[in-house]
CSV table of C-alpha atoms and ligand atoms in Angstrom, one decimal:
chain,number,residue,atom,x,y,z
K,815,UNK,CA,80.8,84.2,117.1
K,816,UNK,CA,80.1,87.9,117.4
K,817,UNK,CA,77.8,88.7,114.6
K,818,UNK,CA,77.3,92.5,114.8
K,819,UNK,CA,79.4,95.7,115.3
K,820,UNK,CA,82.7,94.0,114.6
K,821,UNK,CA,84.7,94.9,111.5
K,822,UNK,CA,85.7,91.3,110.4
K,823,UNK,CA,88.3,92.5,107.9
K,824,UNK,CA,90.1,95.6,109.2
K,825,UNK,CA,93.1,97.1,107.4
K,826,UNK,CA,96.1,96.2,109.5
K,827,UNK,CA,99.9,96.3,109.3
K,828,UNK,CA,102.2,93.4,110.5
K,829,UNK,CA,106.0,93.6,110.5
K,830,UNK,CA,106.4,93.3,106.7
K,831,UNK,CA,102.8,93.4,105.4
K,832,UNK,CA,99.6,95.3,104.9
K,833,UNK,CA,96.5,93.1,105.2
K,834,UNK,CA,93.4,94.6,103.8
K,835,UNK,CA,90.0,94.1,102.0
K,836,UNK,CA,89.8,93.6,98.3
K,837,UNK,CA,89.3,96.5,95.9
K,838,UNK,CA,88.2,96.7,92.2
K,839,UNK,CA,91.8,97.7,91.3
K,840,UNK,CA,93.1,94.3,92.4
K,841,UNK,CA,91.6,92.5,89.4
K,842,UNK,CA,94.7,92.5,87.1
K,843,UNK,CA,97.0,91.2,89.8
K,844,UNK,CA,94.4,88.6,90.9
K,845,UNK,CA,94.2,87.4,87.3
K,846,UNK,CA,98.0,87.3,87.0
K,847,UNK,CA,98.2,85.3,90.3
K,848,UNK,CA,95.5,82.9,89.3
K,849,UNK,CA,97.0,82.1,85.9
K,850,UNK,CA,100.5,81.4,87.2
K,851,UNK,CA,101.0,77.6,86.7
K,852,UNK,CA,103.3,77.4,89.7
K,853,UNK,CA,100.5,78.8,91.9
K,854,UNK,CA,97.8,76.5,90.4
K,855,UNK,CA,99.9,73.4,90.5
K,856,UNK,CA,97.6,71.8,93.1
K,857,UNK,CA,94.3,73.2,91.8
K,858,UNK,CA,92.0,71.1,89.8
K,859,UNK,CA,91.5,73.9,87.2
K,860,UNK,CA,93.0,77.3,86.3
K,861,UNK,CA,90.4,80.1,86.2
K,862,UNK,CA,89.9,82.2,83.1
K,863,UNK,CA,90.0,86.0,83.4
K,864,UNK,CA,86.2,86.0,83.3
K,865,UNK,CA,86.0,83.5,86.2
K,866,UNK,CA,88.5,85.7,88.2
K,867,UNK,CA,86.4,88.8,87.5
K,868,UNK,CA,83.3,87.0,88.7
K,869,UNK,CA,85.2,85.7,91.7
K,870,UNK,CA,86.4,89.2,92.6
K,871,UNK,CA,82.8,90.5,92.4
K,872,UNK,CA,81.6,87.7,94.6
K,873,UNK,CA,84.4,88.4,97.1
K,874,UNK,CA,83.6,92.1,97.2
K,875,UNK,CA,80.0,91.2,98.0
K,876,UNK,CA,80.8,88.7,100.7
K,877,UNK,CA,83.3,91.0,102.4
K,878,UNK,CA,80.4,93.5,102.7
K,879,UNK,CA,77.8,90.9,103.7
K,880,UNK,CA,79.7,88.7,106.1
K,881,UNK,CA,83.1,90.3,106.4
K,882,UNK,CA,85.1,87.2,105.5
K,883,UNK,CA,87.0,87.3,102.2
K,884,UNK,CA,90.6,85.8,102.2
K,885,UNK,CA,92.0,89.3,102.6
K,886,UNK,CA,94.7,90.8,100.3
K,887,UNK,CA,98.4,90.7,101.4
K,888,UNK,CA,100.5,93.6,100.3
K,889,UNK,CA,104.2,94.3,100.8
K,890,UNK,CA,104.4,97.1,103.3
K,891,UNK,CA,107.4,98.8,101.8
K,892,UNK,CA,106.6,98.7,98.1
K,893,UNK,CA,102.8,98.4,98.2
K,894,UNK,CA,103.1,95.4,95.8
K,895,UNK,CA,100.1,93.0,95.8
K,896,UNK,CA,101.6,89.7,97.0
K,897,UNK,CA,98.5,87.6,97.0
K,898,UNK,CA,95.9,86.8,99.7
K,899,UNK,CA,95.7,85.1,103.1
K,900,UNK,CA,93.1,85.0,105.8
K,901,UNK,CA,89.8,83.9,107.0
K,902,UNK,CA,86.8,82.9,104.9
K,903,UNK,CA,83.5,81.0,105.1
K,904,UNK,CA,83.5,78.2,102.5
K,905,UNK,CA,81.1,78.9,99.7
K,906,UNK,CA,81.8,76.1,97.2
K,907,UNK,CA,79.0,74.6,95.0
K,908,UNK,CA,78.7,71.6,97.3
K,909,UNK,CA,78.9,71.4,101.1
K,910,UNK,CA,82.2,70.3,102.6
K,911,UNK,CA,82.1,67.7,105.4
K,912,UNK,CA,83.7,70.2,107.8
K,913,UNK,CA,80.9,72.8,107.4
K,914,UNK,CA,79.8,74.9,109.1
K,915,UNK,CA,83.2,76.3,109.7
K,916,UNK,CA,85.6,79.2,109.2
K,917,UNK,CA,88.6,78.4,107.1
K,918,UNK,CA,92.0,80.0,106.7
K,919,UNK,CA,93.7,79.9,103.3
K,920,UNK,CA,96.5,81.5,101.3
K,921,UNK,CA,97.8,82.1,97.8
K,922,UNK,CA,100.9,84.1,97.0
K,923,UNK,CA,103.1,85.0,94.0
K,924,UNK,CA,106.0,82.6,93.8
K,925,UNK,CA,108.4,85.5,94.2
K,926,UNK,CA,107.1,85.8,97.8
K,927,UNK,CA,107.4,82.2,98.7
K,928,UNK,CA,109.7,80.8,101.3
K,929,UNK,CA,109.9,84.0,103.5
K,930,UNK,CA,107.3,83.1,106.0
K,931,UNK,CA,104.8,85.6,104.6
K,932,UNK,CA,101.8,83.3,104.6
K,933,UNK,CA,102.6,82.5,108.3
K,934,UNK,CA,103.0,86.1,109.2
K,935,UNK,CA,99.6,87.0,107.7
K,936,UNK,CA,97.9,83.9,109.0
K,937,UNK,CA,99.1,84.4,112.6
K,938,UNK,CA,97.5,87.8,112.7
K,939,UNK,CA,94.2,86.5,111.3
K,940,UNK,CA,94.1,83.5,113.7
K,941,UNK,CA,94.7,85.8,116.6
K,942,UNK,CA,92.0,88.2,115.3
K,943,UNK,CA,89.6,85.3,114.7
K,944,UNK,CA,90.0,83.8,118.2
K,945,UNK,CA,90.4,87.1,120.2
K,946,UNK,CA,88.1,89.5,118.4
K,947,UNK,CA,85.7,87.3,116.6
K,948,UNK,CA,85.6,84.8,119.4
K,949,UNK,CA,85.8,81.8,117.0
K,950,UNK,CA,86.1,78.4,118.7
K,951,UNK,CA,87.9,76.8,115.8
K,952,UNK,CA,89.6,77.5,112.4
K,953,UNK,CA,90.2,74.9,109.8
K,954,UNK,CA,92.4,74.7,106.7
K,955,UNK,CA,92.4,72.1,103.9
K,956,UNK,CA,94.4,71.3,100.8
K,957,UNK,CA,95.1,68.4,98.5
K,958,UNK,CA,97.2,65.7,100.0
K,959,UNK,CA,100.2,66.5,97.7
K,960,UNK,CA,100.4,70.2,98.6
K,961,UNK,CA,103.2,69.9,101.1
K,962,UNK,CA,104.1,73.6,101.0
K,963,UNK,CA,100.6,74.5,102.2
K,964,UNK,CA,100.5,71.7,104.7
K,965,UNK,CA,103.8,72.9,106.1
K,966,UNK,CA,102.3,76.3,106.7
K,967,UNK,CA,99.4,74.7,108.6
K,968,UNK,CA,101.8,72.6,110.7
K,969,UNK,CA,104.0,75.6,111.5
K,970,UNK,CA,100.8,77.4,112.8
K,971,UNK,CA,100.2,74.4,115.1
K,972,UNK,CA,97.2,73.2,113.2
K,973,UNK,CA,96.3,69.5,113.8
K,974,UNK,CA,95.7,66.9,111.2
K,975,UNK,CA,93.5,63.9,112.0
K,976,UNK,CA,93.4,61.5,108.9
K,977,UNK,CA,89.8,60.6,110.0
K,978,UNK,CA,88.8,64.2,108.8
K,979,UNK,CA,90.3,63.8,105.3
K,980,UNK,CA,87.7,64.0,102.5
K,981,UNK,CA,87.2,63.7,98.8
K,982,UNK,CA,86.4,67.2,97.4
K,983,UNK,CA,82.6,67.1,96.6
K,984,UNK,CA,81.7,67.0,93.0
K,985,UNK,CA,85.2,65.7,92.0
K,986,UNK,CA,85.9,62.3,90.3
K,987,UNK,CA,87.3,60.2,93.2
K,988,UNK,CA,90.0,58.9,90.7
K,989,UNK,CA,91.2,62.5,90.0
K,990,UNK,CA,94.7,62.8,91.5
K,991,UNK,CA,93.7,66.1,93.2
K,992,UNK,CA,90.5,64.8,94.7
K,993,UNK,CA,91.7,63.8,98.2
K,994,UNK,CA,92.0,66.6,100.7
K,995,UNK,CA,93.6,66.8,104.2
K,996,UNK,CA,91.9,68.8,106.9
K,997,UNK,CA,93.8,70.6,109.6
K,998,UNK,CA,92.0,72.1,112.7
K,999,UNK,CA,93.1,74.7,115.2
K,1000,UNK,CA,91.0,75.2,118.3
K,1001,UNK,CA,91.0,78.4,120.3
K,1002,UNK,CA,92.2,76.4,123.3
K,1003,UNK,CA,95.2,75.0,121.5
K,1004,UNK,CA,96.0,78.4,119.9
K,1005,UNK,CA,96.0,80.1,123.4
K,1006,UNK,CA,98.1,77.2,124.9
K,1007,UNK,CA,100.7,77.7,122.1
K,1008,UNK,CA,100.7,81.5,122.7
K,1009,UNK,CA,101.3,81.1,126.4
K,1010,UNK,CA,104.1,78.5,125.9
B,1404,COA,C1,101.4,77.7,100.2
B,1404,COA,C2,102.0,79.1,100.2
B,1404,COA,C3,101.0,80.1,100.5
B,1404,COA,C4,103.1,79.1,101.3
B,1404,COA,O1,103.5,80.4,101.5
B,1404,COA,P1,105.0,80.8,102.0
B,1404,COA,O2,104.9,82.2,102.6
B,1404,COA,O3,105.9,80.6,101.0
B,1404,COA,O4,105.2,79.8,103.2
B,1404,COA,P2,106.6,79.5,104.0
B,1404,COA,O5,107.6,80.7,103.7
B,1404,COA,O6,106.2,79.2,105.3
B,1404,COA,O7,107.3,78.3,103.2
B,1404,COA,C5,106.6,77.1,103.1
B,1404,COA,C6,107.2,76.0,103.9
B,1404,COA,O8,107.0,74.8,103.2
B,1404,COA,C7,108.3,74.1,103.0
B,1404,COA,N1,108.2,73.5,101.7
B,1404,COA,C8,108.4,74.0,100.5
B,1404,COA,N2,108.3,73.0,99.6
B,1404,COA,C9,108.0,71.9,100.2
B,1404,COA,C10,107.8,70.6,99.9
B,1404,COA,N3,107.8,70.2,98.6
B,1404,COA,N4,107.6,69.6,100.8
B,1404,COA,C11,107.6,70.0,102.1
B,1404,COA,N5,107.8,71.2,102.6
B,1404,COA,C12,108.0,72.2,101.6
B,1404,COA,C13,109.3,75.2,103.1
B,1404,COA,O9,110.6,74.7,103.4
B,1404,COA,C14,108.7,76.1,104.2
B,1404,COA,O10,108.9,75.5,105.5
B,1404,COA,P3,110.1,75.9,106.5
B,1404,COA,O11,109.8,77.3,106.9
B,1404,COA,O12,110.0,74.9,107.6
B,1404,COA,O13,111.4,75.7,105.7
B,1404,COA,C15,102.7,79.4,98.8
B,1404,COA,O14,103.6,78.3,98.5
B,1404,COA,C16,101.6,79.4,97.7
B,1404,COA,O15,101.0,80.5,97.4
B,1404,COA,N6,101.4,78.3,97.0
B,1404,COA,C17,100.5,78.3,95.8
B,1404,COA,C18,99.0,78.4,96.2
B,1404,COA,C19,98.6,77.3,97.1
B,1404,COA,O16,99.0,76.1,97.0
B,1404,COA,N7,97.8,77.7,98.1
B,1404,COA,C20,97.3,76.8,99.1
B,1404,COA,C21,96.1,76.2,98.6
B,1404,COA,S1,95.3,75.3,99.9
């Protein structure tokens, strides 16, 4: 991975979207997104406003320190905050079995679902990750039941090997949202798909 002199989260425009870093002004929309029960259906908890505020501060810090931050997704025409999608380095309280790794993740307001928006943003960040950042692999994970998110992973050509599945660390193994599926995409496979 290139460690210096590369802006890891540039502001870019895709066909319908603006992808950019987080700003302080995003807090209200981030809280609204994180407290929507349709969005958090497959999350083990719903963060309070205080937790969102702390999470935003931590994201602002990590995007300065290491450049990765699950970037914001905006509607290009209206400027509306749609959610976030992009690359990040896992920073959970316990180590995941797939670490060290770079993950790709997404979370959008339900009004934006079903239009291929996560895929449009993710395709840019994957191409940026492999071409510019010279990553060898990007992973994604979600709970077994989150078929919407899994479908996005599959449409991106990510590969699921059940041998990689894992119980989320620190979670009661009997919790219905404990088991996670892991999908991987190698640079080699990404380039093969690109070149048909
Ligand atoms: C996951 C998420 C980002 C998907 O974004 P999106 O832009 O709507 O993605 P898409 O437009 O590609 O639509 C999702 C795909 O899942 C399919 N899908 C929807 N519900 C599904 C279900 N219950 N089972 C299987 N597939 C389903 C859709 O048909 C579509 O696939 P298609 O294009 O082949 O028809 C969005 O649903 C979201 O923000 N969910 C809440 C947060 C979340 O769960 N994030 C992931 C945490 S790991």
